[in-house]
Amino acid sequence: MNLEFAPIALSGQPVYQSFLSRCPWKTSDYSFVNVWSWASAYDLEWARTDDLLWLRQNRPAQKYWAPVGDWGAVDWAAYFARFPELRTELIRIPEPLARLWETGFNDRVQIVPDRDQFDYLYDATDLAGLSGNRYHKKRNLLYQFKKNYNYRYVDMSSGWVDAALAMQDNWCVWRECDSDLQLAHENQAIEKVLSHWNKINGIMGGGLLVDDALVAYTIGERLSDDTLVIHFEKGDTAYKGVYQAMNQMFVEQVTAGPGNPIRWINREQDLGDQGLRRAKESYHPAAFMEKFRVVFKN
């Protein structure tokens, strides 16, 4: 028996999220916004069984991702016997699932950590407050932005979508997206999300205006009860401190109020980009959500 894969559709969001809600460990890759918005770039597809929902990319090469669902409720030996095509190389496998397979299959499986795919996890209080010596440079840039510009923060809504799309177009011109395949794919994903803003569950964002012109925006999504994942963050670097301001003000807003459950901010992986890695490390992650490459030995 083979899995029957189909293209990822926005209409499938409720079903997908019902499977994701059963996952004991949720990394950024498996948020609905990520899966749906990057589907074209990776030629992602999904397939559903009674117990799990599987993801498969076909570009640049066919690879299976982790299944979404309650991993602990599955008889894995019987499951892989039922779907033998899955006994291959799988990528982006969250650590608890990789360890579960390692324990269950012993020397018949090899698991290898993939540092480029580790999610960066931050304490939301740290990012909102930027307190202490380790955040001195970030705090200084934030203060400079506040001092130098006539700014205001706005919650992202459908009323700001056109402005964000226009800013994204300009950002792509500055960064020459057409000559960088990764940036071109990211731009496509951003445009897809912004263009369907009111149809996506759990999406949220913020923007910074200077003299009523949008100079930065960020897009996030509730990943779990206590975690928010930030998918996209863009700013016009002609405004000194714009990224530090956008980051801090958005986290401050989404964590404001008594009893707010957001404790962690997931800022996704660095994909091995050294500049991006330094930027993410400069915010002092509290932890990493490790992911593995898993190879079954047939």
GROMACS .gro file of C-alpha atoms in nm:
model
  298
    1MET     CA    1   0.000   0.000   0.000
    2ASN     CA    2   0.129   0.345  -0.093
    3LEU     CA    3   0.044   0.685   0.048
    4GLU     CA    4  -0.164   0.903  -0.182
    5PHE     CA    5  -0.015   1.251  -0.189
    6ALA     CA    6  -0.204   1.561  -0.300
    7PRO     CA    7  -0.117   1.930  -0.337
    8ILE     CA    8  -0.139   2.140  -0.022
    9ALA     CA    9  -0.448   2.360  -0.023
   10LEU     CA   10  -0.562   2.642   0.202
   11SER     CA   11  -0.896   2.465   0.241
   12GLY     CA   12  -0.714   2.183   0.420
   13GLN     CA   13  -0.601   2.403   0.709
   14PRO     CA   14  -0.861   2.279   0.966
   15VAL     CA   15  -0.773   1.914   0.904
   16TYR     CA   16  -0.401   1.983   0.910
   17GLN     CA   17  -0.424   2.178   1.235
   18SER     CA   18  -0.625   1.901   1.397
   19PHE     CA   19  -0.330   1.665   1.331
   20LEU     CA   20  -0.075   1.929   1.438
   21SER     CA   21  -0.258   1.984   1.767
   22ARG     CA   22  -0.181   1.621   1.859
   23CYS     CA   23   0.192   1.663   1.797
   24PRO     CA   24   0.386   1.656   2.125
   25TRP     CA   25   0.664   1.881   1.985
   26LYS     CA   26   0.593   2.148   1.726
   27THR     CA   27   0.879   2.299   1.526
   28SER     CA   28   0.846   2.591   1.287
   29ASP     CA   29   0.863   2.378   0.971
   30TYR     CA   30   0.528   2.220   1.051
   31SER     CA   31   0.320   2.529   1.116
   32PHE     CA   32   0.043   2.556   0.861
   33VAL     CA   33   0.167   2.892   0.731
   34ASN     CA   34   0.511   2.747   0.659
   35VAL     CA   35   0.380   2.432   0.494
   36TRP     CA   36   0.127   2.614   0.279
   37SER     CA   37   0.323   2.928   0.188
   38TRP     CA   38   0.642   2.740   0.089
   39ALA     CA   39   0.456   2.459  -0.089
   40SER     CA   40   0.545   2.588  -0.435
   41ALA     CA   41   0.913   2.636  -0.354
   42TYR     CA   42   0.955   2.277  -0.233
   43ASP     CA   43   0.670   2.126  -0.435
   44LEU     CA   44   0.530   2.005  -0.104
   45GLU     CA   45   0.245   1.756  -0.088
   46TRP     CA   46   0.055   1.589   0.192
   47ALA     CA   47  -0.102   1.250   0.248
   48ARG     CA   48  -0.338   1.147   0.525
   49THR     CA   49  -0.379   0.814   0.700
   50ASP     CA   50  -0.603   0.737   0.996
   51ASP     CA   51  -0.326   0.817   1.243
   52LEU     CA   52  -0.096   1.068   1.077
   53LEU     CA   53  -0.057   1.330   0.807
   54TRP     CA   54   0.265   1.306   0.605
   55LEU     CA   55   0.455   1.572   0.413
   56ARG     CA   56   0.675   1.511   0.110
   57GLN     CA   57   0.884   1.755  -0.088
   58ASN     CA   58   0.966   1.688  -0.454
   59ARG     CA   59   1.208   1.977  -0.509
   60PRO     CA   60   1.508   1.991  -0.526
   61ALA     CA   61   1.484   1.617  -0.457
   62GLN     CA   62   1.209   1.394  -0.325
   63LYS     CA   63   1.232   1.369   0.054
   64TYR     CA   64   0.985   1.281   0.326
   65TRP     CA   65   0.940   1.511   0.624
   66ALA     CA   66   0.813   1.406   0.965
   67PRO     CA   67   0.450   1.302   1.002
   68VAL     CA   68   0.212   1.528   1.193
   69GLY     CA   69   0.001   1.371   1.467
   70ASP     CA   70   0.037   1.179   1.793
   71TRP     CA   71   0.368   0.999   1.745
   72GLY     CA   72   0.337   0.808   2.072
   73ALA     CA   73   0.011   0.642   1.973
   74VAL     CA   74   0.157   0.470   1.666
   75ASP     CA   75   0.284   0.113   1.640
   76TRP     CA   76   0.581   0.212   1.425
   77ALA     CA   77   0.691  -0.136   1.326
   78ALA     CA   78   0.345  -0.213   1.190
   79TYR     CA   79   0.314   0.132   1.035
   80PHE     CA   80   0.637   0.109   0.838
   81ALA     CA   81   0.545  -0.242   0.731
   82ARG     CA   82   0.219  -0.100   0.596
   83PHE     CA   83   0.395   0.185   0.415
   84PRO     CA   84   0.741   0.051   0.324
   85GLU     CA   85   0.818   0.352   0.097
   86LEU     CA   86   0.868   0.554   0.416
   87ARG     CA   87   1.167   0.343   0.517
   88THR     CA   88   1.411   0.572   0.344
   89GLU     CA   89   1.588   0.898   0.426
   90LEU     CA   90   1.368   1.149   0.606
   91ILE     CA   91   1.454   1.511   0.686
   92ARG     CA   92   1.354   1.783   0.933
   93ILE     CA   93   1.267   1.520   1.193
   94PRO     CA   94   1.210   1.675   1.540
   95GLU     CA   95   1.435   1.526   1.806
   96PRO     CA   96   1.169   1.341   2.011
   97LEU     CA   97   1.048   1.152   1.702
   98ALA     CA   98   1.405   1.079   1.590
   99ARG     CA   99   1.484   0.939   1.937
  100LEU     CA  100   1.163   0.736   1.937
  101TRP     CA  101   1.260   0.572   1.609
  102GLU     CA  102   1.618   0.524   1.727
  103THR     CA  103   1.495   0.340   2.034
  104GLY     CA  104   1.241   0.134   1.844
  105PHE     CA  105   1.459   0.031   1.551
  106ASN     CA  106   1.807   0.025   1.711
  107ASP     CA  107   2.082  -0.032   1.453
  108ARG     CA  108   1.830  -0.042   1.166
  109VAL     CA  109   1.811   0.337   1.173
  110GLN     CA  110   2.070   0.613   1.177
  111ILE     CA  111   1.991   0.961   1.308
  112VAL     CA  112   2.212   1.262   1.233
  113PRO     CA  113   2.159   1.609   1.382
  114ASP     CA  114   2.108   1.881   1.121
  115ARG     CA  115   2.236   2.201   1.283
  116ASP     CA  116   2.125   2.418   0.990
  117GLN     CA  117   1.764   2.322   1.064
  118PHE     CA  118   1.763   2.380   1.442
  119ASP     CA  119   1.491   2.623   1.550
  120TYR     CA  120   1.598   2.916   1.767
  121LEU     CA  121   1.379   2.947   2.077
  122TYR     CA  122   1.379   3.267   2.284
  123ASP     CA  123   1.224   3.370   2.613
  124ALA     CA  124   0.951   3.617   2.516
  125THR     CA  125   1.022   3.828   2.824
  126ASP     CA  126   1.384   3.871   2.713
  127LEU     CA  127   1.289   3.987   2.364
  128ALA     CA  128   1.022   4.224   2.492
  129GLY     CA  129   1.237   4.377   2.766
  130LEU     CA  130   1.592   4.362   2.621
  131SER     CA  131   1.719   4.390   2.978
  132GLY     CA  132   2.075   4.343   3.099
  133ASN     CA  133   2.421   4.393   2.956
  134ARG     CA  134   2.390   4.127   2.689
  135TYR     CA  135   2.117   4.328   2.518
  136HIS     CA  136   2.293   4.663   2.550
  137LYS     CA  137   2.357   4.705   2.174
  138LYS     CA  138   2.004   4.599   2.082
  139ARG     CA  139   1.855   4.835   2.339
  140ASN     CA  140   2.074   5.122   2.218
  141LEU     CA  141   1.958   5.074   1.858
  142LEU     CA  142   1.598   5.058   1.974
  143TYR     CA  143   1.636   5.386   2.164
  144GLN     CA  144   1.796   5.551   1.861
  145PHE     CA  145   1.503   5.449   1.645
  146LYS     CA  146   1.253   5.583   1.895
  147LYS     CA  147   1.447   5.909   1.934
  148ASN     CA  148   1.519   5.980   1.569
  149TYR     CA  149   1.192   5.900   1.397
  150ASN     CA  150   0.828   6.000   1.416
  151TYR     CA  151   0.707   5.642   1.441
  152ARG     CA  152   0.406   5.444   1.548
  153TYR     CA  153   0.337   5.073   1.580
  154VAL     CA  154   0.031   4.918   1.416
  155ASP     CA  155  -0.118   4.572   1.435
  156MET     CA  156  -0.108   4.404   1.098
  157SER     CA  157  -0.456   4.374   0.952
  158SER     CA  158  -0.611   4.354   0.609
  159GLY     CA  159  -0.596   4.735   0.601
  160TRP     CA  160  -0.217   4.722   0.592
  161VAL     CA  161  -0.175   4.436   0.346
  162ASP     CA  162  -0.135   4.659   0.041
  163ALA     CA  163   0.127   4.870   0.216
  164ALA     CA  164   0.317   4.556   0.324
  165LEU     CA  165   0.303   4.415  -0.029
  166ALA     CA  166   0.436   4.743  -0.170
  167MET     CA  167   0.715   4.750   0.088
  168GLN     CA  168   0.801   4.388   0.011
  169ASP     CA  169   0.829   4.474  -0.359
  170ASN     CA  170   1.070   4.755  -0.273
  171TRP     CA  171   1.266   4.530  -0.036
  172CYS     CA  172   1.309   4.276  -0.316
  173VAL     CA  173   1.441   4.545  -0.546
  174TRP     CA  174   1.697   4.650  -0.281
  175ARG     CA  175   1.802   4.290  -0.221
  176GLU     CA  176   1.782   4.180  -0.587
  177CYS     CA  177   1.550   3.887  -0.519
  178ASP     CA  178   1.542   3.795  -0.885
  179SER     CA  179   1.907   3.691  -0.869
  180ASP     CA  180   1.874   3.488  -0.546
  181LEU     CA  181   1.654   3.178  -0.565
  182GLN     CA  182   1.601   3.156  -0.186
  183LEU     CA  183   1.492   3.520  -0.165
  184ALA     CA  184   1.268   3.475  -0.469
  185HIS     CA  185   1.099   3.177  -0.304
  186GLU     CA  186   1.063   3.369   0.023
  187ASN     CA  187   0.911   3.662  -0.163
  188GLN     CA  188   0.660   3.428  -0.324
  189ALA     CA  189   0.570   3.286   0.018
  190ILE     CA  190   0.526   3.632   0.170
  191GLU     CA  191   0.304   3.751  -0.113
  192LYS     CA  192   0.094   3.437  -0.077
  193VAL     CA  193   0.042   3.494   0.296
  194LEU     CA  194  -0.034   3.864   0.266
  195SER     CA  195  -0.275   3.809  -0.023
  196HIS     CA  196  -0.477   3.556   0.182
  197TRP     CA  197  -0.445   3.730   0.518
  198ASN     CA  198  -0.808   3.706   0.625
  199LYS     CA  199  -0.834   3.337   0.536
  200ILE     CA  200  -0.548   3.208   0.754
  201ASN     CA  201  -0.623   3.097   1.109
  202GLY     CA  202  -0.384   3.209   1.382
  203ILE     CA  203  -0.193   3.460   1.169
  204MET     CA  204  -0.081   3.783   1.331
  205GLY     CA  205   0.166   4.060   1.263
  206GLY     CA  206   0.274   4.416   1.319
  207GLY     CA  207   0.412   4.711   1.132
  208LEU     CA  208   0.619   5.021   1.198
  209LEU     CA  209   0.528   5.350   1.037
  210VAL     CA  210   0.753   5.653   1.012
  211ASP     CA  211   0.570   5.968   0.910
  212ASP     CA  212   0.278   5.738   0.818
  213ALA     CA  213   0.485   5.532   0.571
  214LEU     CA  214   0.534   5.160   0.644
  215VAL     CA  215   0.907   5.095   0.702
  216ALA     CA  216   0.894   4.749   0.861
  217TYR     CA  217   0.657   4.460   0.913
  218THR     CA  218   0.659   4.120   1.076
  219ILE     CA  219   0.437   3.814   1.037
  220GLY     CA  220   0.389   3.548   1.303
  221GLU     CA  221   0.164   3.256   1.388
  222ARG     CA  222   0.055   3.084   1.708
  223LEU     CA  223   0.242   2.754   1.699
  224SER     CA  224   0.120   2.613   2.030
  225ASP     CA  225  -0.047   2.736   2.348
  226ASP     CA  226   0.271   2.902   2.475
  227THR     CA  227   0.477   2.959   2.157
  228LEU     CA  228   0.462   3.211   1.874
  229VAL     CA  229   0.666   3.152   1.559
  230ILE     CA  230   0.790   3.451   1.360
  231HIS     CA  231   0.793   3.368   0.991
  232PHE     CA  232   0.890   3.690   0.818
  233GLU     CA  233   1.044   4.019   0.931
  234LYS     CA  234   1.141   4.293   0.686
  235GLY     CA  235   1.259   4.648   0.737
  236ASP     CA  236   1.403   4.943   0.550
  237THR     CA  237   1.760   4.968   0.680
  238ALA     CA  238   1.772   5.337   0.588
  239TYR     CA  239   1.607   5.375   0.930
  240LYS     CA  240   1.871   5.289   1.188
  241GLY     CA  241   1.750   5.036   1.443
  242VAL     CA  242   1.441   4.943   1.242
  243TYR     CA  243   1.484   4.567   1.287
  244GLN     CA  244   1.552   4.592   1.659
  245ALA     CA  245   1.246   4.814   1.698
  246MET     CA  246   1.021   4.589   1.492
  247ASN     CA  247   1.131   4.279   1.682
  248GLN     CA  248   1.091   4.433   2.028
  249MET     CA  249   0.762   4.612   1.970
  250PHE     CA  250   0.592   4.313   1.810
  251VAL     CA  251   0.691   4.076   2.090
  252GLU     CA  252   0.592   4.336   2.349
  253GLN     CA  253   0.247   4.367   2.190
  254VAL     CA  254   0.175   3.995   2.154
  255THR     CA  255   0.281   3.922   2.512
  256ALA     CA  256   0.105   4.221   2.671
  257GLY     CA  257  -0.170   4.182   2.927
  258PRO     CA  258  -0.215   3.968   3.239
  259GLY     CA  259  -0.236   3.596   3.191
  260ASN     CA  260  -0.098   3.602   2.837
  261PRO     CA  261   0.021   3.247   2.765
  262ILE     CA  262   0.296   3.332   2.512
  263ARG     CA  263   0.621   3.237   2.682
  264TRP     CA  264   0.842   3.142   2.388
  265ILE     CA  265   0.927   3.302   2.056
  266ASN     CA  266   1.042   3.064   1.782
  267ARG     CA  267   1.244   3.247   1.516
  268GLU     CA  268   1.292   2.943   1.295
  269GLN     CA  269   1.624   2.810   1.160
  270ASP     CA  270   1.926   2.973   0.996
  271LEU     CA  271   1.959   2.724   0.705
  272GLY     CA  272   2.336   2.739   0.742
  273ASP     CA  273   2.357   3.106   0.644
  274GLN     CA  274   2.640   3.241   0.862
  275GLY     CA  275   2.515   3.599   0.862
  276LEU     CA  276   2.170   3.484   0.967
  277ARG     CA  277   2.322   3.256   1.230
  278ARG     CA  278   2.516   3.543   1.386
  279ALA     CA  279   2.204   3.760   1.387
  280LYS     CA  280   1.995   3.492   1.556
  281GLU     CA  281   2.267   3.411   1.809
  282SER     CA  282   2.303   3.780   1.894
  283TYR     CA  283   1.959   3.765   2.056
  284HIS     CA  284   2.078   3.488   2.291
  285PRO     CA  285   1.844   3.193   2.232
  286ALA     CA  286   1.723   3.016   2.543
  287ALA     CA  287   1.721   2.680   2.365
  288PHE     CA  288   1.728   2.506   2.031
  289MET     CA  289   1.462   2.275   1.893
  290GLU     CA  290   1.685   2.016   1.731
  291LYS     CA  291   1.598   1.837   1.411
  292PHE     CA  292   1.759   1.532   1.253
  293ARG     CA  293   1.813   1.355   0.928
  294VAL     CA  294   1.693   0.995   0.970
  295VAL     CA  295   1.807   0.710   0.746
  296PHE     CA  296   1.643   0.369   0.762
  297LYS     CA  297   1.868   0.080   0.670
  298ASN     CA  298   1.660  -0.163   0.465
   0.00000   0.00000   0.00000
